[in-house]
PDB file of C-alpha atoms in Angstrom:
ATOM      1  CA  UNK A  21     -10.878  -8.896  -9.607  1.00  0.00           C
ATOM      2  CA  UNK A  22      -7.177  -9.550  -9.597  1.00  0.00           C
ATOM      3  CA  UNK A  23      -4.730  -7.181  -7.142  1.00  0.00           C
ATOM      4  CA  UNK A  24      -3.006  -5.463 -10.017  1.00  0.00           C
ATOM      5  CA  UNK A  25      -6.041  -4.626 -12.300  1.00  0.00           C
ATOM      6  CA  UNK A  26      -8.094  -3.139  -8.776  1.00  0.00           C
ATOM      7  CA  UNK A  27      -4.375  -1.161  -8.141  1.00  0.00           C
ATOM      8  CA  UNK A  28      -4.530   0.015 -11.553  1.00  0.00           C
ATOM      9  CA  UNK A  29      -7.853   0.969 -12.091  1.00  0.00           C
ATOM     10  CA  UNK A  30      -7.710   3.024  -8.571  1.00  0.00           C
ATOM     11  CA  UNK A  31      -4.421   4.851  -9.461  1.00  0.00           C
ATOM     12  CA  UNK A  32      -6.619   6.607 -12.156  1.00  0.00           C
ATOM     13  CA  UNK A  33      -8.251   8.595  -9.446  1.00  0.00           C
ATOM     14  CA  UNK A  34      -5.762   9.420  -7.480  1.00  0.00           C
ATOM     15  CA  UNK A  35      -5.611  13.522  -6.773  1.00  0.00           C
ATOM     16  CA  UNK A  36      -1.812  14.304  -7.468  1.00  0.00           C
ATOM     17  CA  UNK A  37      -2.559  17.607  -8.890  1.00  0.00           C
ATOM     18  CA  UNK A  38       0.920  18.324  -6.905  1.00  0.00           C
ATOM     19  CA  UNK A  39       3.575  15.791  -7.682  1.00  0.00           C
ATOM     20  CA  UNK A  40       1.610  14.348 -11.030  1.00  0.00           C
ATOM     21  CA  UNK A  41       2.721  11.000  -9.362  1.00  0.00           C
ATOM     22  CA  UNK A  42      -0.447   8.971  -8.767  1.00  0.00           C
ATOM     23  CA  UNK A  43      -0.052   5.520  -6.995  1.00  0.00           C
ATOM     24  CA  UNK A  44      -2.818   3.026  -6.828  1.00  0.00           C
ATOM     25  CA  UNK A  45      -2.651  -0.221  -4.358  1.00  0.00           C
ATOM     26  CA  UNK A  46      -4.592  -2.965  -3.640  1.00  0.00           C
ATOM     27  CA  UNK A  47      -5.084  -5.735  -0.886  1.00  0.00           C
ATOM     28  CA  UNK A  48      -6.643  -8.793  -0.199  1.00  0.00           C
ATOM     29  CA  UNK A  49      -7.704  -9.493   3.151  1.00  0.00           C
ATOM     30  CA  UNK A  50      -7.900 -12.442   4.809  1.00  0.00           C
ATOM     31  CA  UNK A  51     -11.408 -13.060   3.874  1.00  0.00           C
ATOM     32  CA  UNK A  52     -10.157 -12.972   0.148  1.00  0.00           C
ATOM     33  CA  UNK A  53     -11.659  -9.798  -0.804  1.00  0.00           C
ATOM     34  CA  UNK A  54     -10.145  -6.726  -2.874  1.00  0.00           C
ATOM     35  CA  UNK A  55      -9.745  -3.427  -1.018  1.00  0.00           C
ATOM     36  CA  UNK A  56      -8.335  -0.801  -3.286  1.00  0.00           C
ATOM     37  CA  UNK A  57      -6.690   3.334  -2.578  1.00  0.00           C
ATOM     38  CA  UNK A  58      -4.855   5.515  -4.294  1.00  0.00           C
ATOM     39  CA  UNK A  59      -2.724   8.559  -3.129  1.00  0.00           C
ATOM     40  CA  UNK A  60      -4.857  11.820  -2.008  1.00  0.00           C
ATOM     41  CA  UNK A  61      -2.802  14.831  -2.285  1.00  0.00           C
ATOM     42  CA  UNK A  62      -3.433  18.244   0.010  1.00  0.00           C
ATOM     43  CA  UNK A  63      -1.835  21.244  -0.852  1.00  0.00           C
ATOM     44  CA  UNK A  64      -0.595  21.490   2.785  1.00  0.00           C
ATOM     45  CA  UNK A  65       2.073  18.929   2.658  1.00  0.00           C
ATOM     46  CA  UNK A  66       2.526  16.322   4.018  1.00  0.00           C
ATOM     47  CA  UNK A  67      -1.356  15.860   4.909  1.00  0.00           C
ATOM     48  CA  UNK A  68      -1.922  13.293   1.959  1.00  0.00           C
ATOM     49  CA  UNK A  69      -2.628  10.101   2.150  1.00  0.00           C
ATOM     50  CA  UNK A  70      -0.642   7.024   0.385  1.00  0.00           C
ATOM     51  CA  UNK A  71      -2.453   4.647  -1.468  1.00  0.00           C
ATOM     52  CA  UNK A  72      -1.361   1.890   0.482  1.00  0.00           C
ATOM     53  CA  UNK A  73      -3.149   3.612   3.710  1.00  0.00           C
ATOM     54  CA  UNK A  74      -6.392   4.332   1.706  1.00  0.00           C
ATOM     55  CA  UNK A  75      -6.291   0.830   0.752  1.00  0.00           C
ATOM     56  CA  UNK A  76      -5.824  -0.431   4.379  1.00  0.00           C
ATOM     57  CA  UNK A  77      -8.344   2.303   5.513  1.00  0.00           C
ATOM     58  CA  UNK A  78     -10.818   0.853   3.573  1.00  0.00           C
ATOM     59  CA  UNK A  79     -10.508  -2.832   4.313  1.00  0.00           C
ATOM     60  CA  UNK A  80     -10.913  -1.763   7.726  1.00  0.00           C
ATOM     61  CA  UNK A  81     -13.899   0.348   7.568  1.00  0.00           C
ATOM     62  CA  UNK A  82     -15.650  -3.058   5.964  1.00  0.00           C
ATOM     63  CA  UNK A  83     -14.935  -4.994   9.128  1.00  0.00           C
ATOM     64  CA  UNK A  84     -11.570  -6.807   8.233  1.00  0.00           C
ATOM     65  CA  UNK A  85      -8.306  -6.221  10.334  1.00  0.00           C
ATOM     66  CA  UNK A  86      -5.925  -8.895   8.677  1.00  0.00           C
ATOM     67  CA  UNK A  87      -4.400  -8.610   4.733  1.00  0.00           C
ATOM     68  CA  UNK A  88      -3.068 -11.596   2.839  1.00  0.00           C
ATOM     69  CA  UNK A  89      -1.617 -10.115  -0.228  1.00  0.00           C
ATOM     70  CA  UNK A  90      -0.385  -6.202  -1.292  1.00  0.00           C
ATOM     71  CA  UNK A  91       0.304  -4.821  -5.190  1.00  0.00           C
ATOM     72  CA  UNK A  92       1.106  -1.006  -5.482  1.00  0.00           C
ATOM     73  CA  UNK A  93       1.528   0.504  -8.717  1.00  0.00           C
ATOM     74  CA  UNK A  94       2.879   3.977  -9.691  1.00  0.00           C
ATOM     75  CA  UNK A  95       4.741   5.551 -12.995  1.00  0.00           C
ATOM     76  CA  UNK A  96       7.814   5.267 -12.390  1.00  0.00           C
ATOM     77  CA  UNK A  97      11.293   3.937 -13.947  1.00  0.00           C
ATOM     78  CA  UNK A  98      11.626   1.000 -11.315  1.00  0.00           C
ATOM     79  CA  UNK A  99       8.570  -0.726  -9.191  1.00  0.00           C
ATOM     80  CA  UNK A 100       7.937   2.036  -6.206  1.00  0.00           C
ATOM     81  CA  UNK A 101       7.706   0.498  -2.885  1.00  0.00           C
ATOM     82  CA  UNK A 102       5.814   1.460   0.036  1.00  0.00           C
ATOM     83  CA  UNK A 103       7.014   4.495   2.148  1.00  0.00           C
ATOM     84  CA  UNK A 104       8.416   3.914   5.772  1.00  0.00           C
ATOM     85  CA  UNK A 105       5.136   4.915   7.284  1.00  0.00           C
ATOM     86  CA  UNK A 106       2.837   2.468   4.916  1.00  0.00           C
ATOM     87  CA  UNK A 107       5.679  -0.325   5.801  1.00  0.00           C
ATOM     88  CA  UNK A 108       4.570   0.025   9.210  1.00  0.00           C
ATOM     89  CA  UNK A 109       1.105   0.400   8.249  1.00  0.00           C
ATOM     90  CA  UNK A 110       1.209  -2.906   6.461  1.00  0.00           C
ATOM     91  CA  UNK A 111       3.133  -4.483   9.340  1.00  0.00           C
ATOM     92  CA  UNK A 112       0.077  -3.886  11.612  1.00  0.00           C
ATOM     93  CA  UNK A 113      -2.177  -6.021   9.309  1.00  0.00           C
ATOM     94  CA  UNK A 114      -0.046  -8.491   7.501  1.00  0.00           C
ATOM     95  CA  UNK A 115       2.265 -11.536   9.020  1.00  0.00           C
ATOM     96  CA  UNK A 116       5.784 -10.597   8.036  1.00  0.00           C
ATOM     97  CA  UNK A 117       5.670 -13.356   5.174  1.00  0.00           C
ATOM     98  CA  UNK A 118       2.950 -11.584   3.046  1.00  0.00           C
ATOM     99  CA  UNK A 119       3.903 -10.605  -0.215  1.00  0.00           C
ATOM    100  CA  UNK A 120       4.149  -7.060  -1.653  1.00  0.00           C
ATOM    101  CA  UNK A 121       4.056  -6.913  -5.242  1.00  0.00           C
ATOM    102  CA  UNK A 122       5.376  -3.475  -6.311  1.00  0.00           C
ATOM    103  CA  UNK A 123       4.834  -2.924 -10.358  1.00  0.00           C
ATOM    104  CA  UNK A 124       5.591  -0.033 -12.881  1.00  0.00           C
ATOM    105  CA  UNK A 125       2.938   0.962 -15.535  1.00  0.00           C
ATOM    106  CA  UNK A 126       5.729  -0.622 -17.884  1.00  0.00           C
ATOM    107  CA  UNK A 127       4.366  -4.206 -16.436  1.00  0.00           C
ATOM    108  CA  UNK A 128       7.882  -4.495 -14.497  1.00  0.00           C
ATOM    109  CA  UNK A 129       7.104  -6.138 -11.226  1.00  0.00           C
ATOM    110  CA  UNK A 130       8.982  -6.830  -7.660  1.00  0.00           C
ATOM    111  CA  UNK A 131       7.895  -8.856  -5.035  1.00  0.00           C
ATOM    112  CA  UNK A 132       8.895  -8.881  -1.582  1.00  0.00           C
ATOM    113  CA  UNK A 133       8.059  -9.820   1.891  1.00  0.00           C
ATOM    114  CA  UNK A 134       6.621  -7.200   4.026  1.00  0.00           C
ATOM    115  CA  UNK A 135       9.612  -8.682   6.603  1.00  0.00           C
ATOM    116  CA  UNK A 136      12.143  -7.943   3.866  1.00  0.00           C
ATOM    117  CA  UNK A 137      10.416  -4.536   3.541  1.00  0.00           C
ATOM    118  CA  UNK A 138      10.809  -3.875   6.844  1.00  0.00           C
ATOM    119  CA  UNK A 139      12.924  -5.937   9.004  1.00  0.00           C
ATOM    120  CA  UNK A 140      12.622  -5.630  13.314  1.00  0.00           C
ATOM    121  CA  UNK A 141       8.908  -4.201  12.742  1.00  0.00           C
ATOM    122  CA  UNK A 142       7.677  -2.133  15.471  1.00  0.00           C
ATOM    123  CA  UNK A 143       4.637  -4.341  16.830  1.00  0.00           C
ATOM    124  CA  UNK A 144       2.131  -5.028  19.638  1.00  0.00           C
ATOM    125  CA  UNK A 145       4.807  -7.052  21.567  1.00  0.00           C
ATOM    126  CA  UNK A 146       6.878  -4.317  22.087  1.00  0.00           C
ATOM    127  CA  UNK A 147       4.096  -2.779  24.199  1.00  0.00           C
ATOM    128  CA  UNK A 148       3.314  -5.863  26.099  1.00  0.00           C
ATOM    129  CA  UNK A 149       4.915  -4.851  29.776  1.00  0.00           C
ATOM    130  CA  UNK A 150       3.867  -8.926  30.565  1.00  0.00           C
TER     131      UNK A 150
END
């Protein structure tokens, strides 16, 4: 299954009975296979989740800790990217050269880096005292 047919088919069941905005993502991890989330919603904001965490949550719970490859998908005018949090999130699992694909339901797509996403990443090294 391809990143951005999982991401789509996902975003159908996200609960956004809230903000109406559903987002679906979808990542490949290093072993090559599809992990897919959408966005979970709670009425006592901010305790959702993003897609792009249910996505990572996932591929973790099967065993894998590394991702190769990220598409998120949401309805909106321009490709959404990730929020600062699932930047970071993403930074824990990816090398800074993995691409993020972020897409509109109008096929519009935008691909970056998740170093371009989020440049001086706060990682494992800062906590190494040597």
């Amino acid at each position: 299954m391809s990143l951005k047919s999982a991401a789509l088919t996902v975003r159908e069941n996200a609960h956004a009975p809230y903000s109406r905005f559903k987002v679906g993502a979808a990542i490949r991890g290093a072993s090559g296979v599809v992990y897919a989330g959408c966005n979970v919603e709670n009425i006592a904001y901010p305790e959702g989740t993003c897609a792009e965490a249910g996505a990572i949550a996932a591929m973790v719970a099967a065993g894998e800790t590394r991702l190769s490859e990220v598409y998120v998908v949401a309805d909106s005018p321009a490709p959404v990217p990730p929020c600062g949090g699932c930047r970071q999130k993403l930074a824990e699992f990816g090398d800074p050269d993995v691409v993020v694909t972020m897409a509109n339901l109008d096929g519009v797509e935008t691909a970056m880096t998740i170093g371009q996403l989020l440049p001086g990443a706060f990682g494992a090294a800062h906590m190494d005292k040597g």
